[in-house]
Amino acid sequence: MEIITVRDLTKTFTYSVKQKGLKGSIHNLFVRKTLEKTAVDGVSFSVEKGEAVGLLGPNGAGKTTTLKMLSGILYPTSGSATVAGFVPWERRREYQRRFAIVMGQKTQLWPDLPALDTFELNRRIYQIDPDAFRRTLDELTELLDVRSLLQVQVRRLSLGERMKMELIAALLHRPEILYLDEPTIGLDILSQRSIRDFLHYYNQQTKTTILLTSHYTADIEAICPRSIIINHGSVVFDGPLAEVSEVFGHKKLVSIKAQRDLNAGELGEFGTVRQLQQNTALLEVERAGLELCLQQMFRVLPVVDLDVKDIPIEEGIAYFYQKAGVNAQ
């Protein structure tokens, strides 16, 4: 059952360019040059109820703008979208009770007050039954291990602790849809892992629909079975993230260390030399002839250590970015 349906969604921003200096300011009062920037360009996709979907893309790709339209913060220039049967930018109260949005670079918590005060405010805004509120708060604080920090001023919490409190504030009214915009940005490795584990567990247990934007493939891999890659405002890939690596599935990376210095000439017959530094090298080798290639390496080169890996998934994503850039020109 589809809970989010997006069809040809487009958002174009209009802005003016000002000439420098006082003369430019005066000129701008009478003659203003107007430009347009298309942040989202005909995006279409659908999300099933309970699904966790990741939106990947470089800065300016249109990920955050898409979330803002789906949450009703922005009006689209054209196109349509329905979420849980509602048109988001109509901003109906019934819809606002059914979703929550957490933005990694913005906060809904009052910095000089304990997070518990914000939670109590949200309880009153969403008219949550006190007993249900307490049960939900106890569950979430236990899962995120922040119960002892409820009475601490928000500004005294670490970035990771604040993000956990942001998630609790968003989930107190048990929303059906959770929009997450860069929830792990700026966090240390342990905090990122804790947030990812929690979101994956919460999605599995409550079947809350999650739409998550991130630059980090680790976020998407840990939380979202399905990924949508957006570049230049358009969808360039939609499917399991594992399929992205299949773009380079016919190749492998071979890392080699030898007893002597190596040169590009002797390595070139085995594959493409990506890196070469004295006695270590990184080669890109065809998967089909990998076994024969390795045998030949051991015969010809004084190999000390050798490692074979898949090409990183980030390279597959970068390929889609570049492909979209070429098509857009």
XYZ file of C-alpha atoms in Angstrom:
329
model
C 0.000 0.000 0.000
C 1.490 3.321 -1.083
C 1.662 5.980 1.628
C 3.746 8.529 -0.347
C 3.119 9.219 -4.031
C 5.103 11.880 -5.893
C 4.515 12.732 -9.553
C 6.593 15.218 -11.577
C 7.293 17.338 -8.519
C 9.159 20.527 -9.430
C 10.394 23.470 -7.373
C 11.958 26.542 -8.942
C 13.344 29.394 -6.863
C 13.543 32.946 -8.187
C 16.299 35.272 -6.995
C 17.879 38.547 -8.040
C 21.510 39.462 -8.716
C 22.904 42.696 -7.292
C 25.824 44.638 -8.702
C 28.567 45.448 -6.228
C 28.966 48.737 -4.384
C 26.677 51.662 -3.635
C 26.101 52.331 -7.315
C 24.991 48.747 -7.777
C 22.584 49.032 -4.835
C 20.950 52.145 -6.262
C 20.752 50.561 -9.719
C 19.137 47.495 -8.185
C 16.306 49.628 -6.809
C 15.127 50.422 -10.325
C 16.457 47.588 -12.515
C 16.675 44.124 -11.024
C 18.119 41.129 -12.849
C 16.115 38.015 -12.001
C 17.393 34.455 -12.260
C 15.803 31.078 -11.657
C 17.178 27.952 -9.998
C 15.392 24.631 -10.391
C 16.064 22.718 -7.173
C 13.719 19.804 -7.927
C 13.041 18.907 -11.544
C 10.156 16.521 -12.243
C 10.845 14.055 -9.434
C 8.568 11.005 -9.305
C 8.572 8.077 -6.875
C 6.334 6.201 -4.452
C 6.928 4.744 -0.991
C 5.074 1.812 0.553
C 3.701 1.994 4.088
C 6.391 0.921 6.589
C 9.195 1.219 4.022
C 12.514 2.922 4.809
C 13.853 4.806 1.790
C 17.076 6.782 1.526
C 17.601 9.861 -0.631
C 21.213 10.242 -1.718
C 22.745 13.108 -3.609
C 25.410 15.833 -3.540
C 24.837 19.295 -2.093
C 22.200 21.122 -4.101
C 20.748 17.927 -5.576
C 17.242 18.696 -4.266
C 16.989 16.213 -1.384
C 16.109 18.669 1.376
C 13.798 20.658 -0.905
C 11.887 17.448 -1.670
C 11.454 16.719 2.047
C 10.315 20.285 2.708
C 7.604 19.984 0.060
C 6.459 16.605 1.394
C 6.242 18.054 4.902
C 4.346 21.130 3.692
C 7.085 23.651 4.485
C 7.406 24.605 0.803
C 4.877 24.851 -2.014
C 5.903 23.196 -5.292
C 6.096 25.068 -8.578
C 4.325 22.193 -10.332
C 3.607 18.504 -9.954
C 1.646 16.615 -7.328
C 2.172 14.625 -4.155
C -0.014 12.833 -1.643
C 1.115 11.546 1.741
C -1.239 9.332 3.750
C -4.050 10.642 1.559
C -3.237 14.322 2.162
C -1.713 17.011 -0.048
C 1.206 18.161 2.164
C 1.223 21.866 1.298
C -2.449 22.200 2.214
C -1.109 21.930 5.791
C -4.139 20.267 7.299
C -3.943 19.635 11.008
C -4.868 15.982 10.528
C -1.806 15.528 8.309
C 0.503 17.412 10.658
C -0.333 14.899 13.392
C 0.702 11.993 11.168
C 4.282 12.957 10.334
C 7.417 14.337 11.975
C 10.537 15.909 10.501
C 14.020 16.002 12.017
C 16.664 18.182 10.379
C 20.265 17.612 11.418
C 21.184 21.281 11.056
C 18.112 22.709 12.815
C 16.711 22.140 16.277
C 13.277 22.123 17.851
C 14.709 21.990 21.383
C 15.074 25.060 23.591
C 18.831 25.311 24.300
C 18.519 26.853 27.784
C 15.891 24.385 28.972
C 16.067 20.648 29.645
C 14.796 18.468 26.811
C 12.014 17.251 29.116
C 10.416 20.729 28.973
C 10.260 20.567 25.164
C 8.804 17.060 25.389
C 6.076 18.326 27.739
C 5.339 21.195 25.337
C 5.004 18.720 22.450
C 2.684 16.591 24.567
C 0.338 19.533 24.939
C 0.614 20.583 21.281
C -0.244 17.092 20.049
C -2.721 16.511 22.920
C -1.073 13.234 23.908
C -2.626 11.340 26.801
C -0.307 11.682 29.857
C -0.082 7.932 30.422
C 0.676 7.249 26.756
C 3.217 10.079 26.809
C 5.021 8.564 29.799
C 5.083 5.076 28.262
C 6.453 6.377 24.971
C 9.034 8.581 26.695
C 10.223 5.706 28.890
C 10.549 3.429 25.858
C 12.454 5.937 23.717
C 14.808 7.142 26.452
C 15.673 3.535 27.274
C 16.318 2.632 23.635
C 18.527 5.704 23.141
C 20.118 5.514 26.626
C 19.461 9.154 27.557
C 17.114 8.822 30.540
C 19.687 10.356 32.900
C 20.001 13.435 30.664
C 16.338 14.534 30.606
C 16.903 17.264 33.216
C 20.132 18.595 31.659
C 20.071 21.869 29.708
C 20.120 21.084 25.998
C 23.104 23.385 25.345
C 25.167 21.281 27.764
C 24.555 18.068 25.841
C 26.917 16.686 23.220
C 25.863 16.829 19.568
C 25.054 13.112 19.583
C 22.971 13.440 22.758
C 21.069 16.401 21.302
C 20.248 14.452 18.153
C 18.836 11.626 20.265
C 16.641 14.150 22.073
C 15.529 15.555 18.703
C 14.410 12.068 17.654
C 12.497 11.573 20.893
C 10.737 14.924 20.472
C 9.718 13.930 16.937
C 8.442 10.471 17.894
C 6.428 11.261 21.026
C 3.144 11.474 19.087
C 3.879 8.206 17.246
C 3.905 9.582 13.675
C 3.215 7.279 10.731
C 5.838 9.012 8.573
C 9.255 10.217 9.709
C 11.278 12.576 7.517
C 14.971 12.719 8.398
C 17.321 15.267 6.848
C 20.992 14.448 7.541
C 20.347 13.072 11.067
C 23.979 11.984 11.598
C 25.745 15.039 10.166
C 28.683 16.103 12.315
C 28.365 13.173 14.739
C 31.256 10.977 15.815
C 31.394 7.364 14.643
C 29.863 5.890 17.816
C 26.983 8.376 17.836
C 26.311 7.730 14.150
C 26.164 3.997 14.783
C 23.829 4.449 17.754
C 21.418 6.604 15.725
C 21.486 4.157 12.799
C 20.842 1.147 15.021
C 17.946 2.906 16.723
C 16.271 4.006 13.470
C 16.627 0.544 11.933
C 15.147 -1.082 15.052
C 12.334 1.483 15.314
C 11.370 1.030 11.672
C 11.316 -2.751 12.048
C 9.277 -2.702 15.262
C 6.739 0.061 14.554
C 6.577 -0.053 10.733
C 6.928 3.735 10.679
C 7.620 4.919 7.144
C 11.033 6.597 6.961
C 12.315 8.920 4.239
C 15.929 9.797 4.982
C 18.401 12.093 3.228
C 22.126 11.694 3.724
C 25.545 12.108 2.172
C 26.710 9.024 4.070
C 26.190 5.696 2.338
C 26.612 4.015 5.733
C 23.363 5.675 6.899
C 21.474 4.345 3.904
C 23.020 0.865 4.060
C 22.159 0.494 7.769
C 18.599 1.833 7.652
C 17.162 1.764 4.126
C 16.774 -1.346 1.934
C 15.873 0.981 -0.941
C 17.689 4.077 -2.192
C 16.825 6.933 -4.508
C 19.738 8.893 -5.954
C 18.949 12.473 -6.921
C 21.236 14.748 -8.912
C 20.498 18.082 -10.573
C 16.999 17.824 -9.105
C 16.122 14.586 -10.927
C 15.981 10.908 -9.957
C 18.892 9.039 -11.571
C 18.550 5.733 -9.668
C 15.831 3.979 -7.681
C 16.416 0.554 -6.169
C 18.486 -1.431 -3.658
C 21.773 0.291 -2.862
C 23.615 -2.960 -3.543
C 22.690 -2.608 -7.217
C 24.743 0.589 -7.412
C 27.951 -1.400 -6.955
C 26.940 -3.639 -9.873
C 27.842 -0.739 -12.165
C 31.411 -1.879 -11.549
C 30.498 -5.484 -10.792
C 32.724 -6.784 -13.597
C 35.833 -5.351 -11.919
C 37.815 -5.872 -8.726
C 40.422 -3.883 -6.850
C 43.715 -5.663 -6.152
C 46.037 -4.201 -3.550
C 49.587 -5.499 -3.804
C 52.775 -5.126 -1.767
C 56.092 -6.373 -3.130
C 59.657 -6.916 -1.843
C 60.959 -4.221 -4.223
C 59.766 -1.023 -5.854
C 57.212 -1.490 -8.608
C 56.731 0.434 -11.843
C 53.651 1.224 -13.910
C 55.005 -0.583 -16.965
C 55.164 -4.024 -15.379
C 51.824 -3.565 -13.580
C 49.965 -2.327 -16.657
C 49.726 -5.829 -18.156
C 47.573 -6.953 -15.197
C 45.079 -4.093 -15.145
C 44.617 -0.364 -14.681
C 47.025 1.158 -12.169
C 45.073 3.377 -9.780
C 47.783 4.053 -7.213
C 51.503 3.382 -7.139
C 53.926 4.250 -4.374
C 57.283 2.511 -4.236
C 56.528 -1.149 -3.423
C 52.737 -0.857 -3.035
C 50.096 -0.502 -5.742
C 46.347 -0.579 -6.310
C 45.082 -2.129 -9.551
C 41.676 -2.316 -11.189
C 41.328 -5.810 -12.677
C 38.618 -7.509 -14.746
C 36.685 -10.002 -12.615
C 36.480 -12.567 -15.436
C 40.232 -13.031 -15.622
C 41.005 -12.415 -11.961
C 42.244 -15.900 -11.058
C 44.624 -16.083 -14.024
C 45.812 -12.528 -13.311
C 46.662 -13.358 -9.692
C 48.542 -16.488 -10.700
C 50.598 -14.457 -13.170
C 51.313 -11.803 -10.526
C 52.743 -14.387 -8.140
C 54.944 -15.807 -10.905
C 56.301 -12.491 -12.138
C 56.386 -10.234 -9.067
C 57.969 -10.733 -5.616
C 54.615 -10.460 -3.829
C 54.657 -10.007 -0.032
C 50.972 -9.254 0.518
C 47.882 -9.142 -1.696
C 44.248 -8.240 -1.100
C 41.209 -8.352 -3.399
C 38.162 -6.131 -2.799
C 34.996 -4.974 -4.520
C 35.000 -1.450 -5.886
C 33.509 0.829 -3.164
C 29.822 1.638 -3.503
C 30.666 5.350 -3.330
C 32.211 5.064 -6.787
C 28.967 3.672 -8.171
C 27.085 6.605 -6.663
C 29.618 9.057 -8.093
C 29.080 7.426 -11.491
C 25.357 8.207 -11.325
C 26.135 11.787 -10.268
C 28.441 12.253 -13.262
C 26.012 10.529 -15.611
C 23.230 12.880 -14.548
C 25.553 15.842 -14.974
C 26.343 14.836 -18.562
C 22.678 14.259 -19.383
C 21.727 17.632 -17.931
C 24.077 19.513 -20.217
